[in-house]
Coordinates of C-alpha atoms in Angstrom, one line a residue:
X14 CA -101.8 61.0 75.4
X15 CA -101.2 61.4 72.0
X16 CA -97.5 60.3 72.3
X17 CA -98.8 57.2 74.1
X18 CA -101.0 56.0 70.9
X19 CA -98.0 57.0 69.0
X20 CA -95.8 54.6 70.6
X21 CA -98.4 51.7 70.7
X22 CA -99.0 52.0 66.8
X23 CA -95.4 52.0 66.5
X24 CA -95.1 48.7 68.6
X25 CA -97.8 47.2 67.0
X26 CA -96.6 48.0 63.6
X27 CA -93.1 46.0 64.2
X28 CA -95.0 43.4 66.0
X29 CA -97.3 42.6 62.7
X30 CA -94.1 43.0 60.7
X31 CA -91.8 40.4 63.2
X32 CA -95.0 38.1 62.6
X33 CA -95.3 38.2 58.8
X34 CA -91.4 37.6 58.8
X35 CA -91.7 34.7 61.1
X36 CA -94.4 33.3 59.1
X37 CA -92.3 33.6 55.7
X38 CA -89.2 32.1 57.3
X39 CA -91.4 29.4 58.8
X40 CA -92.6 28.7 55.1
X41 CA -89.6 29.0 53.3
X42 CA -87.7 26.3 55.9
X43 CA -90.3 24.0 55.8
X44 CA -90.6 24.0 52.3
X45 CA -86.8 23.0 52.3
X46 CA -86.7 20.6 54.9
X47 CA -89.7 18.7 52.5
X48 CA -87.5 18.8 49.6
X49 CA -84.3 17.5 51.5
X50 CA -86.6 14.6 53.1
X51 CA -87.7 13.7 49.6
X52 CA -83.9 13.9 48.2
X53 CA -83.3 11.4 51.7
X54 CA -85.9 9.0 50.8
X55 CA -84.5 8.6 46.8
X56 CA -80.6 8.6 48.4
X57 CA -81.6 5.7 50.4
X58 CA -84.0 3.8 47.5
X59 CA -80.6 4.1 45.2
X60 CA -78.5 3.1 48.0
X61 CA -80.6 0.0 48.8
X62 CA -80.5 -0.7 44.6
X63 CA -76.7 -0.3 44.9
X64 CA -76.3 -2.6 47.5
X65 CA -78.8 -5.2 45.6
X66 CA -76.4 -4.8 42.6
X67 CA -73.1 -4.8 44.6
X68 CA -74.4 -8.2 46.3
X69 CA -75.0 -9.8 43.1
X70 CA -71.6 -8.4 41.2
X71 CA -70.0 -10.2 44.4
X72 CA -71.6 -13.5 43.9
X73 CA -71.0 -13.6 40.2
X74 CA -67.0 -12.4 40.9
X75 CA -67.2 -15.9 43.5
X76 CA -68.9 -17.8 40.8
X77 CA -66.3 -16.7 38.3
X78 CA -63.5 -17.4 40.6
X79 CA -64.9 -20.8 41.2
X80 CA -64.8 -21.5 37.4
X81 CA -61.7 -20.3 36.9
X82 CA -60.5 -22.5 40.0
X83 CA -59.4 -19.8 42.3
X84 CA -60.6 -19.9 45.8
X85 CA -63.5 -17.2 46.8
X86 CA -60.8 -15.4 49.3
X87 CA -58.4 -15.0 46.8
X88 CA -57.6 -11.0 46.1
X89 CA -57.0 -9.8 42.4
X90 CA -53.1 -9.8 42.9
X91 CA -53.0 -13.5 43.7
X92 CA -55.2 -14.0 40.6
X93 CA -53.0 -11.4 38.2
X94 CA -49.8 -13.6 39.2
X95 CA -51.5 -16.9 38.7
X96 CA -53.1 -16.1 35.2
X97 CA -49.8 -15.2 33.2
X98 CA -48.8 -18.9 34.4
X99 CA -51.7 -20.4 32.8
X100 CA -51.3 -18.5 29.6
X101 CA -48.0 -19.6 28.7
X102 CA -49.9 -23.3 27.9
X103 CA -51.3 -20.5 25.2
X104 CA -47.7 -19.1 24.3
X105 CA -48.7 -20.2 20.3
X106 CA -51.8 -18.1 20.6
X107 CA -51.8 -14.5 19.6
X108 CA -52.0 -11.9 22.0
X109 CA -55.3 -11.1 21.7
X110 CA -56.9 -14.5 22.0
X111 CA -54.8 -15.2 25.4
X112 CA -57.5 -15.9 27.6
X113 CA -59.1 -19.2 29.5
X114 CA -62.1 -19.8 27.0
X115 CA -59.2 -19.6 24.1
X116 CA -57.0 -21.5 26.4
X117 CA -59.3 -24.3 27.1
X118 CA -60.0 -24.5 23.4
X119 CA -56.3 -24.7 22.6
X120 CA -55.6 -27.3 25.0
X121 CA -58.5 -29.4 24.1
X122 CA -57.6 -29.1 20.1
X123 CA -54.1 -30.2 21.6
X124 CA -55.4 -33.1 23.0
X125 CA -57.0 -34.1 19.6
X126 CA -53.9 -33.6 18.0
X127 CA -52.1 -35.5 20.3
X128 CA -54.4 -38.5 20.0
X129 CA -54.6 -38.6 16.6
X130 CA -50.6 -38.6 16.5
X131 CA -51.2 -41.2 19.2
X132 CA -53.1 -43.3 17.0
X133 CA -50.7 -42.8 14.1
X134 CA -47.7 -44.2 16.2
X135 CA -50.1 -47.2 17.5
X136 CA -50.7 -48.6 14.1
X137 CA -47.1 -47.3 12.9
X138 CA -46.0 -49.6 16.0
X139 CA -48.0 -52.5 14.8
X140 CA -46.7 -52.5 11.3
X141 CA -43.2 -52.1 12.6
X142 CA -43.7 -55.2 15.1
X143 CA -45.3 -57.0 11.8
X144 CA -42.0 -56.3 10.0
X145 CA -39.9 -57.3 12.9
X146 CA -41.5 -60.8 13.0
X147 CA -41.1 -61.2 9.2
X148 CA -37.4 -60.0 9.4
X149 CA -37.0 -62.4 12.8
X150 CA -38.3 -65.3 10.6
X151 CA -35.9 -64.3 7.5
X152 CA -33.1 -63.7 9.9
X153 CA -33.7 -67.3 11.3
X154 CA -33.7 -69.0 7.9
X155 CA -30.7 -66.8 6.7
X156 CA -28.8 -68.3 10.1
X157 CA -29.8 -71.6 9.3
X158 CA -28.3 -71.1 5.6
X159 CA -25.3 -69.8 7.3
X160 CA -24.4 -72.6 9.6
X161 CA -24.8 -74.6 6.6
X162 CA -22.2 -72.3 4.3
X163 CA -19.6 -72.4 8.0
X164 CA -19.6 -76.0 7.9
X165 CA -18.8 -76.1 4.2
X166 CA -16.1 -73.5 4.9
X167 CA -14.6 -75.8 7.7
X168 CA -14.4 -78.5 5.3
X169 CA -12.7 -76.1 2.8
X170 CA -10.5 -74.4 5.4
X171 CA -8.8 -77.5 6.2
X172 CA -8.2 -78.2 2.5
X173 CA -6.6 -74.6 2.4
X174 CA -4.7 -75.1 5.4
X175 CA -2.7 -78.3 3.5
X176 CA -2.7 -76.3 0.6
X177 CA -1.0 -73.5 2.5
X178 CA 1.7 -75.6 4.2
X179 CA 2.6 -76.9 0.7
X180 CA 2.9 -73.3 -0.6
X181 CA 4.6 -71.9 2.7
X182 CA 7.3 -74.4 2.0
X183 CA 7.7 -73.4 -2.1
X184 CA 7.8 -69.9 -0.9
X185 CA 10.5 -69.6 2.2
X186 CA 12.5 -72.2 -0.7
X187 CA 12.2 -68.9 -3.2
X188 CA 12.8 -66.5 -0.4
X189 CA 15.9 -67.7 0.2
X190 CA 17.2 -67.9 -3.7
X191 CA 15.9 -64.3 -3.7
X192 CA 18.0 -63.1 -0.8
X193 CA 21.0 -64.6 -2.0
X194 CA 20.7 -62.9 -5.2
X195 CA 19.5 -59.4 -3.5
X196 CA 23.0 -59.6 -1.8
X197 CA 24.9 -60.4 -4.8
X198 CA 23.0 -57.4 -6.5
X199 CA 23.8 -55.2 -3.2
X200 CA 27.5 -56.2 -3.4
X201 CA 27.8 -55.7 -7.3
X202 CA 25.6 -52.0 -6.7
X203 CA 28.0 -50.9 -3.8
X204 CA 30.8 -51.7 -5.9
X205 CA 29.2 -49.6 -8.7
X206 CA 28.3 -46.5 -6.2
X207 CA 31.7 -46.7 -5.1
X208 CA 33.3 -46.4 -8.6
X209 CA 30.7 -43.5 -9.5
X210 CA 31.6 -41.4 -5.8
X211 CA 35.2 -41.9 -7.4
X212 CA 34.3 -40.5 -10.1
X213 CA 32.3 -37.7 -9.2
X214 CA 35.1 -36.7 -6.5
X215 CA 37.4 -36.5 -9.8
X216 CA 35.0 -34.6 -11.5
X217 CA 34.4 -32.1 -8.9
X218 CA 38.0 -31.5 -8.7
X219 CA 38.2 -31.1 -12.2
X220 CA 35.6 -28.8 -12.3
X221 CA 37.0 -26.7 -8.9
X222 CA 40.4 -26.6 -11.0
X223 CA 38.5 -25.2 -14.1
X224 CA 36.3 -22.7 -11.9
X225 CA 40.0 -21.3 -10.3
X226 CA 41.3 -21.0 -13.7
X227 CA 38.3 -19.4 -15.1
X228 CA 38.3 -16.7 -12.7
X229 CA 42.1 -16.6 -12.8
X230 CA 41.5 -15.7 -16.7
X231 CA 38.5 -13.4 -16.0
X232 CA 40.4 -11.4 -13.6
X233 CA 43.1 -11.3 -15.8
X234 CA 40.5 -10.4 -18.9
X235 CA 39.2 -7.5 -16.9
X236 CA 42.4 -6.3 -15.9
X237 CA 43.3 -6.2 -19.7
X238 CA 40.1 -4.6 -20.4
X239 CA 40.1 -2.1 -17.7
X240 CA 36.8 -3.1 -16.4
X241 CA 37.4 -3.9 -12.5
X242 CA 37.8 -1.4 -9.5
X243 CA 41.3 -1.1 -9.6
X244 CA 41.7 1.1 -12.7
X245 CA 40.3 4.8 -12.7
X246 CA 38.4 5.4 -16.3
X247 CA 39.8 9.3 -16.2
X248 CA 41.1 12.3 -14.4
X249 CA 40.2 16.1 -13.4
X250 CA 41.9 18.4 -15.7
X251 CA 40.6 21.6 -14.2
X252 CA 39.0 22.8 -11.3
X253 CA 37.3 26.0 -9.9
X254 CA 37.0 26.0 -6.2
X255 CA 34.8 29.0 -6.1
X256 CA 31.9 27.5 -8.1
X257 CA 32.7 24.0 -7.4
X258 CA 33.1 23.2 -11.0
X259 CA 35.8 20.7 -12.7
X260 CA 36.6 19.3 -16.2
X261 CA 37.1 15.7 -16.7
X262 CA 39.2 14.0 -19.6
X263 CA 35.9 12.1 -20.7
X264 CA 33.4 12.9 -23.1
X265 CA 30.9 12.4 -26.2
X266 CA 33.5 10.0 -27.8
X267 CA 33.8 7.7 -24.6
X268 CA 30.0 7.3 -24.4
X269 CA 29.6 9.5 -21.4
X270 CA 26.5 11.0 -20.6
X271 CA 24.7 13.8 -18.3
X272 CA 24.1 13.2 -14.8
X273 CA 26.4 10.3 -14.8
X274 CA 28.4 10.1 -11.2
X275 CA 31.8 9.3 -10.7
X276 CA 33.8 9.1 -7.4
X277 CA 37.2 11.0 -7.1
X278 CA 40.2 9.3 -6.0
X279 CA 43.9 11.2 -5.4
X280 CA 46.5 10.9 -8.5
X281 CA 48.7 8.6 -6.5
X282 CA 46.0 5.5 -6.6
X283 CA 47.0 2.7 -8.2
X284 CA 44.1 0.5 -7.1
X285 CA 41.1 2.2 -6.5
X286 CA 39.5 -0.6 -4.8
X287 CA 41.7 -0.3 -2.2
X288 CA 41.8 3.7 -1.9
X289 CA 39.5 6.2 -0.2
X290 CA 37.3 8.3 -2.2
X291 CA 37.8 11.6 -1.5
X292 CA 34.9 13.5 -3.3
X293 CA 31.7 12.8 -5.4
X294 CA 31.2 14.5 -9.1
X295 CA 28.0 15.0 -11.2
X296 CA 28.5 15.6 -15.0
X297 CA 26.5 18.3 -16.0
X298 CA 27.9 19.3 -19.4
X299 CA 29.4 16.7 -22.6
X300 CA 31.8 19.7 -24.4
X301 CA 33.8 17.4 -26.3
X302 CA 34.9 14.2 -27.5
X303 CA 37.2 13.7 -24.6
X304 CA 35.9 16.7 -22.1
X305 CA 33.0 17.0 -20.2
X306 CA 32.2 19.9 -16.9
X307 CA 30.9 18.4 -13.6
X308 CA 30.2 20.0 -10.4
X309 CA 31.3 18.8 -7.0
X310 CA 28.4 17.0 -5.6
X311 CA 30.6 15.9 -2.1
X312 CA 34.3 16.7 -0.8
X313 CA 36.6 17.5 2.1
X314 CA 37.7 20.8 3.0
X315 CA 40.8 19.0 4.1
X316 CA 41.2 17.2 0.9
X317 CA 40.0 19.2 -2.1
X318 CA 39.7 18.1 -5.7
X319 CA 42.8 19.0 -7.4
X320 CA 43.7 18.8 -11.3
X321 CA 45.2 15.0 -12.0
X322 CA 42.7 13.5 -9.5
X323 CA 41.3 10.2 -10.5
X324 CA 37.6 9.4 -11.6
X325 CA 35.8 6.1 -11.6
X326 CA 32.5 4.6 -11.3
X327 CA 31.8 0.9 -11.2
X328 CA 28.5 0.9 -13.0
X329 CA 30.3 2.6 -16.6
X330 CA 33.1 1.8 -18.8
X331 CA 34.4 3.8 -21.8
X332 CA 33.5 2.4 -25.3
X333 CA 31.0 -0.5 -23.6
X334 CA 28.0 -0.8 -21.5
X335 CA 28.5 -2.4 -17.8
X336 CA 25.6 -4.9 -16.9
X337 CA 24.2 -4.8 -13.6
X338 CA 21.8 -7.2 -11.8
X339 CA 19.9 -6.0 -8.4
X340 CA 19.3 -9.3 -5.8
X341 CA 17.5 -8.6 -2.5
X342 CA 15.3 -6.1 -0.6
X343 CA 16.5 -2.6 -2.4
X344 CA 16.1 0.4 0.3
X345 CA 18.8 3.2 0.0
X346 CA 17.1 5.9 2.4
X347 CA 16.6 3.6 4.9
X348 CA 12.9 4.8 5.2
X349 CA 11.3 0.6 5.1
X350 CA 10.3 1.0 1.2
X351 CA 11.6 0.0 -1.9
X352 CA 13.9 1.9 -4.1
X353 CA 13.8 -0.7 -6.7
X354 CA 12.9 1.4 -9.5
X355 CA 14.9 4.3 -8.1
X356 CA 18.0 2.4 -8.5
X357 CA 17.3 1.3 -12.1
X358 CA 16.9 4.4 -13.1
X359 CA 20.2 5.4 -11.5
X360 CA 21.7 2.8 -13.1
X361 CA 20.6 3.5 -16.6
X362 CA 21.0 7.0 -16.2
X363 CA 24.9 6.4 -15.8
X364 CA 24.7 4.3 -18.9
X365 CA 24.6 0.6 -17.3
X366 CA 21.9 -2.4 -18.7
X367 CA 20.3 -4.3 -15.8
X368 CA 20.1 -7.5 -16.7
X369 CA 18.0 -9.0 -13.7
X370 CA 16.1 -8.0 -10.6
X371 CA 13.7 -9.4 -7.7
X372 CA 10.6 -7.4 -7.8
X373 CA 8.3 -6.3 -4.5
X374 CA 7.2 -10.2 -4.5
X375 CA 10.4 -11.5 -5.0
X376 CA 10.1 -13.1 -8.4
X377 CA 13.2 -12.6 -10.3
X378 CA 13.1 -10.6 -13.6
X379 CA 15.8 -11.2 -16.2
X380 CA 18.6 -13.5 -15.9
X381 CA 22.1 -13.6 -14.5
X382 CA 24.7 -14.8 -17.4
X383 CA 28.3 -14.7 -17.8
X384 CA 27.9 -11.3 -19.6
X385 CA 26.5 -9.8 -16.1
X386 CA 29.3 -7.5 -14.6
X387 CA 28.3 -7.5 -11.1
X388 CA 25.6 -8.6 -8.8
X389 CA 24.7 -5.8 -6.2
X390 CA 23.1 -7.1 -3.2
X391 CA 20.5 -5.4 -1.3
X392 CA 18.9 -6.0 2.2
X393 CA 19.2 -10.0 2.2
X394 CA 16.1 -11.8 3.0
X395 CA 15.1 -13.4 6.5
X396 CA 12.8 -15.7 7.7
X397 CA 9.9 -13.3 7.7
X398 CA 10.4 -12.8 4.0
X399 CA 8.2 -14.3 1.6
X400 CA 9.2 -17.8 0.2
X401 CA 9.5 -16.3 -3.1
X402 CA 11.6 -13.7 -1.8
X403 CA 13.9 -15.9 -0.3
X404 CA 14.5 -18.6 -3.0
X405 CA 14.7 -15.9 -5.9
X406 CA 17.8 -14.1 -3.9
X407 CA 19.5 -17.5 -3.3
X408 CA 19.0 -18.8 -7.1
X409 CA 20.6 -15.1 -8.4
X410 CA 23.3 -15.8 -6.0
X411 CA 24.1 -19.1 -6.9
X412 CA 23.9 -18.0 -10.8
X413 CA 26.5 -15.4 -9.9
X414 CA 28.6 -17.7 -8.1
X415 CA 28.0 -20.4 -11.3
X416 CA 28.9 -17.5 -13.9
X417 CA 31.8 -16.3 -11.9
X418 CA 30.1 -12.5 -11.5
X419 CA 31.3 -10.0 -8.9
X420 CA 29.3 -9.5 -6.1
X421 CA 29.2 -6.4 -4.2
X422 CA 27.2 -4.5 -1.5
X423 CA 24.7 -1.6 -2.9
X424 CA 26.1 0.8 -0.4
X425 CA 29.7 0.1 -1.8
X426 CA 28.2 0.7 -5.5
X427 CA 26.5 4.2 -4.4
X428 CA 30.0 5.2 -2.6
X429 CA 32.2 4.1 -5.4
X430 CA 30.1 5.6 -8.4
X431 CA 30.1 9.1 -6.4
X432 CA 25.9 9.4 -6.2
X433 CA 25.0 11.3 -3.1
X434 CA 21.8 12.9 -4.4
X435 CA 19.7 10.1 -2.4
X436 CA 17.0 11.6 -0.2
X437 CA 17.4 10.9 3.4
X438 CA 14.7 10.3 5.8
X439 CA 14.7 12.7 8.7
X440 CA 13.3 11.8 12.0
X441 CA 11.9 14.2 14.5
X442 CA 11.7 14.0 18.2
X443 CA 13.6 11.4 20.2
X444 CA 15.2 9.5 17.4
X445 CA 16.4 13.1 15.7
X446 CA 19.9 13.3 15.1
X447 CA 21.9 16.7 15.5
X448 CA 23.8 16.1 12.3
X449 CA 20.5 16.3 10.3
X450 CA 20.2 20.0 11.0
X451 CA 23.4 21.4 11.3
X452 CA 23.6 24.9 9.5
X453 CA 24.9 24.7 5.7
X454 CA 27.4 27.2 4.1
X455 CA 26.1 28.9 0.8
X456 CA 27.6 27.1 -2.3
X457 CA 29.8 30.0 -3.2
X458 CA 31.2 30.0 0.2
X459 CA 30.9 31.6 3.6
X460 CA 31.4 35.8 2.8
X461 CA 34.6 37.3 4.4
X462 CA 34.8 41.2 4.9
X463 CA 37.4 42.9 2.5
X464 CA 38.2 45.2 5.5
X465 CA 37.2 48.1 3.5
X466 CA 33.5 50.4 4.5
X467 CA 31.4 52.6 2.3
X468 CA 31.4 55.7 3.9
X469 CA 27.6 56.1 3.2
X470 CA 27.3 53.3 5.8
X471 CA 26.4 54.7 9.8
X472 CA 25.7 53.1 12.7
X473 CA 22.0 53.4 13.6
X474 CA 21.3 55.2 16.6
X475 CA 17.9 56.2 18.4
X476 CA 16.7 59.7 18.4
X477 CA 17.2 61.6 21.5
X478 CA 13.8 61.5 23.6
X479 CA 12.1 59.1 21.4
X480 CA 10.7 55.7 23.6
X481 CA 11.4 53.8 20.1
X482 CA 13.4 50.4 20.0
X483 CA 15.3 48.7 17.9

């Protein structure tokens, strides 16, 4: 019995707890419902207000579209495409002022200005019309005056025509007289010209004869003075082939200088201009009045220099100074650049005097005279050369011909004077020449073994077992 009461008590307690929990839960959920209902009512009120504001905004947009000239159905994309086109009318306005209100004001100002300009133009037009009427009136008066002058001129013209006919007949008579006198003068002039031509031809013949005589006298005088290519200046007295040294019978008394160069010819050469040069030498020491030492700068192994050989240079002569003129472009090493200063230095070093030359611009410095011994010709100018170069070259050639000066090429000058120390331009690559890279023997000659070997010399042999290689 006691257990049954205990179970009822427990059931009652559980029931009461469940009732309390249900009541609390119901209260909480009802309160939340009431709060959410209030929020929903407030949201409905806010929605109604927003809808009202949206409707007002849409009406304002439609009204604004109407004011701007757009349809109510036009979208912002359409309006955005049309606005830049309209704003082109206000291109002169700043970027910040480009709107429809400023545009209307700008267009109104523009119209006002145009109206003012139109009013000014209308005023100008009225003034011009008045001026035109005045000028037409003045022109009518001038036309009438001109017509009267034309009538008077017609009468004067008739009188002038009569006078012209009279004058024409007089002029024709004078013309016939002058033609007759002209023919007489021409006939007399032709006779005088013919006589002058015959006189000039006779004078030209006399000049050619005199020039031929002068050339013959010059050749004879040069032959007597030993200043031509035909006769050598000196000869080789002694030769040391081992050291490449020779002694020459020219010295201080002959006006010889150090570093002068000579061509060497065989002793049997009576005319060196017709003989082949066998070697070249350069004076290195003046030993006496008629003695000097020179070094061999060029020779031929098959035809060595021997005592008795003759020496000659075209730009030096014992007892006097040879005078040289240089014409044309001077290039001795074929590098395309002017060697004028270098050649002048070589000539003066060898005792000669440069009378005249052409500078790089073609201007002639100095003068070719009868005292000039040789005119040395460089590269003649062509059609690409400057006008001054062509004219200067022609003037020097004519002066040399007129003054009976001998003319030689610069290559011939250096070949005959024995000059060899000219820098050559060595080309590499496809333009190279094998002769530019030949092995040159030493100055003292190629060493030759005597056949005797010192006992101290022993052939080198690798050590046995060594990996060292030689």
